[in-house]
Tab-separated table of C-alpha atoms in Angstrom:
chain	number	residue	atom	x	y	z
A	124	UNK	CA	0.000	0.000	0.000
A	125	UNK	CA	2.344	2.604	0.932
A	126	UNK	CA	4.798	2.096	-2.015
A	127	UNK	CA	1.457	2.782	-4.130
A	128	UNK	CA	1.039	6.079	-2.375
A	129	UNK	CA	4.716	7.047	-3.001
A	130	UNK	CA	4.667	5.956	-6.643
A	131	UNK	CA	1.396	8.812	-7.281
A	132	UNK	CA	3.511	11.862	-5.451
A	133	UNK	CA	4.485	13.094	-9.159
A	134	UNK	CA	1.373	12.925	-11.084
A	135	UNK	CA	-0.670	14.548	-7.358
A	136	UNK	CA	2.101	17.632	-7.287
A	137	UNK	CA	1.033	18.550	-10.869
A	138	UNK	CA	-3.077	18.806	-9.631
A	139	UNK	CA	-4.416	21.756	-8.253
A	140	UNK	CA	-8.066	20.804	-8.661
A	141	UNK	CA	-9.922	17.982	-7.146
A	142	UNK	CA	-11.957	16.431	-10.186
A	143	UNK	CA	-14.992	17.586	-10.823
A	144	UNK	CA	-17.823	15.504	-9.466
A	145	UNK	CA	-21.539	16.494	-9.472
A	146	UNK	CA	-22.466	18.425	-6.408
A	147	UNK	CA	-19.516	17.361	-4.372
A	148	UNK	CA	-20.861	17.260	-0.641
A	149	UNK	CA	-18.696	19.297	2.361
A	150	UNK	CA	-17.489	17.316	5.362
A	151	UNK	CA	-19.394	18.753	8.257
A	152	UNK	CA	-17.526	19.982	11.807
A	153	UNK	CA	-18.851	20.344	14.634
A	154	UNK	CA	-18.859	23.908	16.392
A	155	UNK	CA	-16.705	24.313	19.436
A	156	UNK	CA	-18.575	24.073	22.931
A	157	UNK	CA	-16.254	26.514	24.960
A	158	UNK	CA	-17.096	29.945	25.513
A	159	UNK	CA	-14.690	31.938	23.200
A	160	UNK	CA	-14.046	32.218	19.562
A	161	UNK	CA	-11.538	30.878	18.024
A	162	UNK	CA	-8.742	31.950	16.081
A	163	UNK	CA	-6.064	30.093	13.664
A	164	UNK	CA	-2.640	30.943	12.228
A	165	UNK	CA	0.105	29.265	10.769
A	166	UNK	CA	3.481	29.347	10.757
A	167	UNK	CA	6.345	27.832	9.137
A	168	UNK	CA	9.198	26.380	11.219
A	169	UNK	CA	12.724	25.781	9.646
A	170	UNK	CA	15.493	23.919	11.637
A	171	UNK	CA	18.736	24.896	10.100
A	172	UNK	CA	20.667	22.688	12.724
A	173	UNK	CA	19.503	19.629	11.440
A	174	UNK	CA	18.504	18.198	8.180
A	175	UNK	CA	15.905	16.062	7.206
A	176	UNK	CA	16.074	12.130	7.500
A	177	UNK	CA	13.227	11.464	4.627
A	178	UNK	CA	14.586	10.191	1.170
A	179	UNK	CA	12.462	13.178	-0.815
A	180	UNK	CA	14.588	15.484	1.102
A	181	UNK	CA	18.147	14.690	2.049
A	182	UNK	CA	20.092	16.968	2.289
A	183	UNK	CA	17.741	20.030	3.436
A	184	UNK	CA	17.076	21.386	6.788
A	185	UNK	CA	13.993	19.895	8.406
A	186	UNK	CA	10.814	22.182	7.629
A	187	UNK	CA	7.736	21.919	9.904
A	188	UNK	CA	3.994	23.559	9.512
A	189	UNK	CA	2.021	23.819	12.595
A	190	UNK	CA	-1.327	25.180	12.827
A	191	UNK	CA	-2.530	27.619	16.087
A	192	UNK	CA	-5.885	27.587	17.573
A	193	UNK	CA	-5.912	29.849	20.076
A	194	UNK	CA	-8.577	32.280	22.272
A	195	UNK	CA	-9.828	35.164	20.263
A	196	UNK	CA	-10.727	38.788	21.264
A	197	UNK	CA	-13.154	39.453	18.233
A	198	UNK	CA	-13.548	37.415	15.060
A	199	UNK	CA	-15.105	40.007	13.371
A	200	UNK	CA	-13.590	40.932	9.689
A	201	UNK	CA	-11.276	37.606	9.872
A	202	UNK	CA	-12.199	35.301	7.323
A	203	UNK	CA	-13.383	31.089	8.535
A	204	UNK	CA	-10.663	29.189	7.551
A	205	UNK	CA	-10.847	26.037	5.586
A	206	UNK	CA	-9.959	22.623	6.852
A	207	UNK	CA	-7.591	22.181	3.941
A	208	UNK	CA	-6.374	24.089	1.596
A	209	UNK	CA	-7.510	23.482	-2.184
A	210	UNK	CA	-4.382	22.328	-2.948
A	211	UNK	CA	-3.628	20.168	0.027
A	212	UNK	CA	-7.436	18.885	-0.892
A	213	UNK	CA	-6.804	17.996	-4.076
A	214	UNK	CA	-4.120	15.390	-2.722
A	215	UNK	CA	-5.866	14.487	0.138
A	216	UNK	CA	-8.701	13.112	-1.950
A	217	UNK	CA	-6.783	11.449	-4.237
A	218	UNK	CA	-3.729	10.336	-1.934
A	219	UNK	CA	-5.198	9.674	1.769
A	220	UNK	CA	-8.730	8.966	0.703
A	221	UNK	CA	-7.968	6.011	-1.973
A	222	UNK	CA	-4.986	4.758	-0.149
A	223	UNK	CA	-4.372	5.821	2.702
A	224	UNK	CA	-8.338	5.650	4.306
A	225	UNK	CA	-9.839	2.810	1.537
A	226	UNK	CA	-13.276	2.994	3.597
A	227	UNK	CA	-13.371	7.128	2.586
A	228	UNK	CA	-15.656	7.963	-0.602
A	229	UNK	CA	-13.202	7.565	-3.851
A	230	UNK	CA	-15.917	10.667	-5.253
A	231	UNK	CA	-18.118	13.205	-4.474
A	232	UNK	CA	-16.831	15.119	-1.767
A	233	UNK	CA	-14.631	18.233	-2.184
A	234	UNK	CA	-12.653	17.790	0.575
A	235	UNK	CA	-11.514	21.852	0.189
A	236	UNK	CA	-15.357	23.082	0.980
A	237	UNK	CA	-15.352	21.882	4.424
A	238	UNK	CA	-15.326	25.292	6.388
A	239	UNK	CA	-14.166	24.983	10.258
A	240	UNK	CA	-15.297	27.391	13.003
A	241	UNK	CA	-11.843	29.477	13.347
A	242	UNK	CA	-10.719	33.079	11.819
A	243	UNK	CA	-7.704	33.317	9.995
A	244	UNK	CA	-5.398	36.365	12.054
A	245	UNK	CA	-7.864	37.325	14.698
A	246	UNK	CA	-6.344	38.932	17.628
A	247	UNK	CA	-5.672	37.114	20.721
A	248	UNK	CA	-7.792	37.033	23.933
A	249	UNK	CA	-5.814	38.560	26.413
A	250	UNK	CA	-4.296	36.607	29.346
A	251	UNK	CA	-1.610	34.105	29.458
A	252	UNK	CA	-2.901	30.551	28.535
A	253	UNK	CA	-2.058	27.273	28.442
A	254	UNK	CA	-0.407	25.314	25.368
A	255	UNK	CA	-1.172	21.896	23.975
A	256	UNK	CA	0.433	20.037	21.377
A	257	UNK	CA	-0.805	17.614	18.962
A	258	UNK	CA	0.888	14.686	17.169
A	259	UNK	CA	-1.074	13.236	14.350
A	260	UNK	CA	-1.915	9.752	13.336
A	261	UNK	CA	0.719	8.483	11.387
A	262	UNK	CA	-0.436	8.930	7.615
A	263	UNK	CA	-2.778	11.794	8.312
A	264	UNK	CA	-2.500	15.431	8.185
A	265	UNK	CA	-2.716	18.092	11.266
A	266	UNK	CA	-6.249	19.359	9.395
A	267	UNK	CA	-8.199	15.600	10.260
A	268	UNK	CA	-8.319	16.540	13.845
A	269	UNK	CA	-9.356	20.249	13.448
A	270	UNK	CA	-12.327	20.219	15.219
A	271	UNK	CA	-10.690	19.064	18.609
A	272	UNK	CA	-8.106	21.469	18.457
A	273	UNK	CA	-11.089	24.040	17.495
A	274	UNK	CA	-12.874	22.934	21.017
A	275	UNK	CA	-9.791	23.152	23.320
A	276	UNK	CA	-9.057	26.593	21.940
A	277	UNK	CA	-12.704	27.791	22.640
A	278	UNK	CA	-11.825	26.269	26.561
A	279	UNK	CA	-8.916	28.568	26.716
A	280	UNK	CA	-5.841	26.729	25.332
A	281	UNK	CA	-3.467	27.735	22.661
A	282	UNK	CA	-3.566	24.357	20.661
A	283	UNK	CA	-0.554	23.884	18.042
A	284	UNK	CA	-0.804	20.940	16.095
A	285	UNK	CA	2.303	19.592	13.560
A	286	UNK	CA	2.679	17.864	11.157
A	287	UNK	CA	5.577	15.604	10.787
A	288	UNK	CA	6.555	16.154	6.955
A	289	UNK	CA	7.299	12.668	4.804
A	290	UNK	CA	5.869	10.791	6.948
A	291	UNK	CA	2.059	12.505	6.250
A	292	UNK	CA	-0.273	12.492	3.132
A	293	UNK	CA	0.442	15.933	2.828
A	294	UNK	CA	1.661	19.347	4.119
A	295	UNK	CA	1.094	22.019	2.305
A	296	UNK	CA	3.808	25.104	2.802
A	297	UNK	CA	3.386	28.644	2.502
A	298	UNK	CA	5.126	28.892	-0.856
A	299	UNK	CA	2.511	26.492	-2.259
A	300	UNK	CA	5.038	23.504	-2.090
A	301	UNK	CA	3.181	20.143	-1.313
A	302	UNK	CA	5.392	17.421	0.335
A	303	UNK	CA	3.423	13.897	0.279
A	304	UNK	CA	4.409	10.928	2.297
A	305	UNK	CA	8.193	9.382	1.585
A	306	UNK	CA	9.005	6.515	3.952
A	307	UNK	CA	10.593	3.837	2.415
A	308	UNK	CA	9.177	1.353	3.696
A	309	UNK	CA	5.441	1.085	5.852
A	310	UNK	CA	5.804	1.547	9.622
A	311	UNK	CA	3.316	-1.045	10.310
A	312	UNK	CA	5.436	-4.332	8.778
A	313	UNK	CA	9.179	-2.598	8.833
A	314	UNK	CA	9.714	-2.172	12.899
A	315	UNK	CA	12.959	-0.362	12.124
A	316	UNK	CA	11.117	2.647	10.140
A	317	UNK	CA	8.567	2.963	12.782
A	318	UNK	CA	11.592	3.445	15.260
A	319	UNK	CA	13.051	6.011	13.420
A	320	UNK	CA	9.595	7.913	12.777
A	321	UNK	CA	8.981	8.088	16.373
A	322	UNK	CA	12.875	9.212	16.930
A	323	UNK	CA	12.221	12.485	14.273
A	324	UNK	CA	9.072	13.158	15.967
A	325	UNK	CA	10.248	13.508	18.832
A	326	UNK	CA	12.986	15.642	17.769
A	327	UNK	CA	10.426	17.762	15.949
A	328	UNK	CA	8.377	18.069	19.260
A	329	UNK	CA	11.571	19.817	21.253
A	330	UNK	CA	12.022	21.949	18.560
A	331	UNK	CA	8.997	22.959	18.024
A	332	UNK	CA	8.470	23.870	21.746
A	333	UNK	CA	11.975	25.830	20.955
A	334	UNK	CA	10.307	27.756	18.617
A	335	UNK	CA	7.203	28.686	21.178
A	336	UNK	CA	9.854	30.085	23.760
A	337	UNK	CA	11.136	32.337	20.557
A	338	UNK	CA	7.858	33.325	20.444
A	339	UNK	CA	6.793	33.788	24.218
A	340	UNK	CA	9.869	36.064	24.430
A	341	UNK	CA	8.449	38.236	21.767
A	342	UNK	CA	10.450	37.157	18.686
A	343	UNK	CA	9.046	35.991	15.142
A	344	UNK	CA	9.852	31.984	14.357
A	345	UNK	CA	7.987	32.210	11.577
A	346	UNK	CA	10.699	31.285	8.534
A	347	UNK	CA	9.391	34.259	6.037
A	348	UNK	CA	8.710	36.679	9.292
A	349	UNK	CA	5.001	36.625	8.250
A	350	UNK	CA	3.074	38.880	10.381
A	351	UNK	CA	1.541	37.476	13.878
A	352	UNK	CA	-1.886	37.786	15.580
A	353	UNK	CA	-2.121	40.383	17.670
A	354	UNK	CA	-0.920	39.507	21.019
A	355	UNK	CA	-0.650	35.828	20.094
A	356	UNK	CA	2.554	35.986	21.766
A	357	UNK	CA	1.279	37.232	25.275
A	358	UNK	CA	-1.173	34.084	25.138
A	359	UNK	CA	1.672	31.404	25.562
A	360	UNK	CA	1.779	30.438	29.018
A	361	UNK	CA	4.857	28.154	28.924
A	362	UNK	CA	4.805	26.921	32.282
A	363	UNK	CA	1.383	24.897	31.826
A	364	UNK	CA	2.297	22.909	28.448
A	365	UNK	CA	0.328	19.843	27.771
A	366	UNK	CA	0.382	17.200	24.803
A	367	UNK	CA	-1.849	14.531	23.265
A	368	UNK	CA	-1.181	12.968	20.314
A	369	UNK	CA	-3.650	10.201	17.966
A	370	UNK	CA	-1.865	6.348	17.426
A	371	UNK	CA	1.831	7.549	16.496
A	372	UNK	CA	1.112	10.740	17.585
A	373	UNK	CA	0.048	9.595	21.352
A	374	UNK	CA	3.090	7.369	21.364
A	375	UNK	CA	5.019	10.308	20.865
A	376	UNK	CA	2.981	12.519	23.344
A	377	UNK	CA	3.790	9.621	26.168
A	378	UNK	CA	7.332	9.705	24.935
A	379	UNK	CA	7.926	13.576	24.485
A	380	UNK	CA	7.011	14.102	28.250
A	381	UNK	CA	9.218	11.159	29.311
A	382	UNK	CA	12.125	12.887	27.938
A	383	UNK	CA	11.006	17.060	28.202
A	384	UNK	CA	10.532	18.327	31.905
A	385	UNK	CA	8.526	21.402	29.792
A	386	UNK	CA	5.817	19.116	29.072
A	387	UNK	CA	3.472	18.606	32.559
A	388	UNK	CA	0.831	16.344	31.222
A	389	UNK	CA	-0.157	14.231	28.436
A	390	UNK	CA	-2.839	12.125	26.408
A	391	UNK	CA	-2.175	9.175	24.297
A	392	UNK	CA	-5.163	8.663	21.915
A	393	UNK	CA	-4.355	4.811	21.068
A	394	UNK	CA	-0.744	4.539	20.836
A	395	UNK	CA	1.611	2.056	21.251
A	396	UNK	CA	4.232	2.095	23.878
A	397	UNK	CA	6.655	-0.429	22.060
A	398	UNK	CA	8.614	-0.885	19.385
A	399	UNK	CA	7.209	-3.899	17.672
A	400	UNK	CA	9.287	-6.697	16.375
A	401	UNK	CA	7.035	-7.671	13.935
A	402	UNK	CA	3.291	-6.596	13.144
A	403	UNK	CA	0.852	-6.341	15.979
A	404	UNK	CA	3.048	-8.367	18.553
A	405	UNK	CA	4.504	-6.631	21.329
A	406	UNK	CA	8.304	-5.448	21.324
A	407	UNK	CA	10.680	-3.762	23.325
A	408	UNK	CA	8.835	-1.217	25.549
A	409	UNK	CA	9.333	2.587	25.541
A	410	UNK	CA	11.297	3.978	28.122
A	411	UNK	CA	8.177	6.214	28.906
A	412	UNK	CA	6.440	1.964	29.453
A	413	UNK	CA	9.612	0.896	31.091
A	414	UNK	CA	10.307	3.288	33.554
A	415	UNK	CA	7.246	5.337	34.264
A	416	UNK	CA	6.948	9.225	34.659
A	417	UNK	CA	6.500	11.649	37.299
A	418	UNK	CA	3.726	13.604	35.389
A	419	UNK	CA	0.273	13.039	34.521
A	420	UNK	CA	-0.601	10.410	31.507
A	421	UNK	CA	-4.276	9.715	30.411
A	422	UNK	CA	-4.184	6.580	28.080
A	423	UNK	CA	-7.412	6.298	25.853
A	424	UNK	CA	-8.380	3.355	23.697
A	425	UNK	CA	-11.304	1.948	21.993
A	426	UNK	CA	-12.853	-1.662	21.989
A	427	UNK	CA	-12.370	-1.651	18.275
A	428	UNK	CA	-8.793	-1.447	18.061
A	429	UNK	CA	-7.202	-3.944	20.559
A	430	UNK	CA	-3.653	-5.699	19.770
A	431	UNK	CA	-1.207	-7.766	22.338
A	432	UNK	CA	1.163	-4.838	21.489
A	433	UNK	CA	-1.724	-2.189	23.131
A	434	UNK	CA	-2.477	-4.753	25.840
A	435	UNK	CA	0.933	-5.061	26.434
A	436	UNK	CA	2.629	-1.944	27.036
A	437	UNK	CA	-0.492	0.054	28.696
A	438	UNK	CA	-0.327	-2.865	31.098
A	439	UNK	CA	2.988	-2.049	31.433
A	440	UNK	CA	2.818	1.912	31.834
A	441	UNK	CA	-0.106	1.520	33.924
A	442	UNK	CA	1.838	-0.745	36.740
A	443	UNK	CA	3.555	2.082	37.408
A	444	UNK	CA	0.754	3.435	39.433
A	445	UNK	CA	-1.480	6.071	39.727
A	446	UNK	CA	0.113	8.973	37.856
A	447	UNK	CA	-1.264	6.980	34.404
A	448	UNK	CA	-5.328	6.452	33.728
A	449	UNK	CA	-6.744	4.667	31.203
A	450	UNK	CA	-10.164	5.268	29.859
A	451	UNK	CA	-11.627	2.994	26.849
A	452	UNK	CA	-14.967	4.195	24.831
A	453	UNK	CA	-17.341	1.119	23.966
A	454	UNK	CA	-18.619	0.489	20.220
A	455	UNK	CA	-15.790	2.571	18.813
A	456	UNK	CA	-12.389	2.019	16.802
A	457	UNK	CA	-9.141	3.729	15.856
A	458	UNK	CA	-10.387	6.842	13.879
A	459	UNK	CA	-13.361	8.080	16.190
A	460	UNK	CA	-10.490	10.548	17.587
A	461	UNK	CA	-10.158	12.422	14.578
A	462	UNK	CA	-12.299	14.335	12.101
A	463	UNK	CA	-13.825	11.055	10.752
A	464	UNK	CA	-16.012	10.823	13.542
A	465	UNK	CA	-18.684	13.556	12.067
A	466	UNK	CA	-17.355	13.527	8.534
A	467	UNK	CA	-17.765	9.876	7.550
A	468	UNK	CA	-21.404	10.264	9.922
A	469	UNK	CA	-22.204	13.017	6.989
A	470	UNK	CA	-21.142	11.262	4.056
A	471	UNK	CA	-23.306	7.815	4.875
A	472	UNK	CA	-26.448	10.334	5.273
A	473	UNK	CA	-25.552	11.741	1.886
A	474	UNK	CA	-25.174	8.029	0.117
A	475	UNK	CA	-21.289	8.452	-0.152
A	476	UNK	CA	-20.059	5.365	1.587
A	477	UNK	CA	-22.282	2.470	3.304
A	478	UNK	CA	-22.474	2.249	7.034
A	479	UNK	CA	-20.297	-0.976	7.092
A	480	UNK	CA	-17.221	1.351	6.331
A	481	UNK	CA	-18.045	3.889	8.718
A	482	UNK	CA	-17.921	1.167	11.128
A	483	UNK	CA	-14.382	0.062	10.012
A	484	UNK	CA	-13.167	3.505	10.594
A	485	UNK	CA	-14.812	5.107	13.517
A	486	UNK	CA	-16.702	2.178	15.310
A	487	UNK	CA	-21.002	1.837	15.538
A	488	UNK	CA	-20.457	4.600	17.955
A	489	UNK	CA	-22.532	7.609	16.581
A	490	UNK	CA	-20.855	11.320	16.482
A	491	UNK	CA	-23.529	12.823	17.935
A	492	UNK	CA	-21.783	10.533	21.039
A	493	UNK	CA	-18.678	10.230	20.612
A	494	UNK	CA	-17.385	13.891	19.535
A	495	UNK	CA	-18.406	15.401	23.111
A	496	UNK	CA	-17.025	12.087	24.631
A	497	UNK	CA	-13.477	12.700	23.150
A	498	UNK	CA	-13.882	16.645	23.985
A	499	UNK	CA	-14.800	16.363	27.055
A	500	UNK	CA	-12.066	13.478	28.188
A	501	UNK	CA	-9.495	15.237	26.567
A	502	UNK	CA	-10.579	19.197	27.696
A	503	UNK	CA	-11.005	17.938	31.424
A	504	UNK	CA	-7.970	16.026	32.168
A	505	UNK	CA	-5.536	19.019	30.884
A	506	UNK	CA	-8.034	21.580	32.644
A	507	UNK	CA	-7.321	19.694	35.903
A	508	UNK	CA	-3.834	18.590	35.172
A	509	UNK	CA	-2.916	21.921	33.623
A	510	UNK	CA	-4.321	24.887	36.250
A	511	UNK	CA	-2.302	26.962	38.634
């Protein structure tokens, strides 16, 4: 599968339009349930001090594109951002959708239409506020798990969500470059690539939290100086930093507070704590599993989605006592932490996909459930883990 999304990177790079389909149908996000509005910017990190590891890129320093949902003063006169780009749409659709996600709809959605709830540049609530992280799935862009970050902002946390370039469908960079997934072999059945994904994620977490205490101190990280929200910068309260993180990405959240004191708490959405030896049997822990931490870690898991590798390490990372919780959701599977909770809810209703591959992705759990279930788990442990 994943040497079949490689081979298409040349032939997506040359599309800038998803194919035209009759009345393509809009994913559908839910609004945020906090009490302020929400505003997004991006910026575009470069680390000159260390290149990247990905064969599409050897050679170059190591780019990164985080999104940040943060607090708002007004939204009024700031455009609603989109949940992708069109041109980071137009791959999506055609990359993530048919490979990457075979349950998705191969047609008739227009995966750039789907409008989120945050304004592009608004100025910043003021007050300092806590900061969040998020790691994605492995595979899937930042934008598939908008609509949590969204929430969490509207609580009062600046939420800034990365990308880990090469190793995603797609990031789209300021200049209009697209970079689509380059791993030479899949993470799931090569146990050394999965190691070394993990290591460069966790290398791009410390240096993106490098980049945050740039910007706390009133400096620009941004690689083309591109102007800044107003006040963004006097939101960051970097002594209350959290992290969660979806399958890779929670593996790296457990990990990335293991090894950074600046990280106080963390959520793993469904991620192994091993590094497997071969697929879906367990491996040589983490040292997060091994030794334990001396900082709050929330595991969450699914029925759906159970392996001896999860059983494993969480058993393993929860022996270490009470610091760790584990919660699991019932009727629900891998995917019902991201944006494919509601979307794939609103494509069945509009005769997209059948139910049965809903079900594959996100579990029989309906969104109308399991979107406040997720919020709510996720916004309450860092609002108790993460206040003064």
């Amino acid at each position: 599968m994943l040497r079949k999304i490689i081979g298409m990177t040349a032939a997506l790079l040359a599309m800038s339009t998803v194919p035209a389909v009759a009345e393509p149908e809009a994913g559908l996000l839910p609004a945020p349930t906090g009490p302020h509005k929400v505003g997004v910017t991006t910026l575009h990190l470069v680390d000159h001090q260390r290149t990247d590891p990905w064969p599409d890129a050897v050679g170059k320093p190591r780019e990164l594109v985080v999104s940040v949902h943060y607090p708002a003063r007004s939204v009024r006169g700031y455009p609603v951002a989109p949940q992708m780009t069109p041109q980071a749409a137009a791959v999506f659709g055609q990359l993530d959708a048919v490979y990457g996600h075979p349950e998705l709809p191969k047609s008739g959605v227009d995966w750039a239409a789907t409008k989120t709830h945050s304004h592009v540049g608004a100025p910043a609530l003021p007050g300092r506020r806590p900061v969040l992280l998020y790691s994605t799935g492995g595979g899937d862009p930042r934008t598939i798990n908008t609509a949590l970050a969204e929430d969490l902002a509207s609580r009062g946390f600046v939420v800034v969500s990365m990308d880990h370039p090469g190793e995603t469908s797609e990031v789209e960079f300021p200049d209009g470059r697209v970079r689509t997934i380059a791993l030479p072999e899949d993470p799931r059945v090569k146990p050394a690539i999965f190691r070394d994904m993990i290591a460069v994620r966790l290398t791009d977490t410390k240096f993106v939290l490098d980049q945050l205490e740039v910007l706390a101190a009133g400096g620009n990280p941004d690689a083309a100086g591109r102007e800044l929200p107003r006040d963004l910068a006097r939101s960051l309260d970097l002594r209350r930093i959290g992290m969660y993180g979806h399958s890779a990405g929670g593996t790296t959240a457990s990990q990335a507070m293991y090894d950074d004191p600046r990280i106080d708490a963390a959520v793993n959405l469904e991620g192994h704590l091993d590094y497997a030896v071969e697929p879906g049997k367990p491996g040589e822990l983490l040292p997060v599993a091994r030794d334990g931490v001396d900082r709050p870690l929330f595991l969450v898991g699914t029925d759906g989605y159970l392996d001896d590798r999860y059983r494993t390490s969480w058993a393993a990372m929860l022996s270490h006592g009470p610091r760790t919780r584990h919660h699991q959701i019932s009727h629900a599977t891998h995917w019902v932490f991201t944006d494919f909770a509601p979307m794939t809810e609103a494509f069945v209703n509009a005769r997209l996909m059948p139910e049965q591959d809903r079900v594959k992705l996100v579990g029989e759990i309906r969104a109308e459930r399991s979107v406040p279930v997720v919020r709510d788990l996720v916004g309450a442990f860092f609002q108790r883990t993460l206040r003064r």
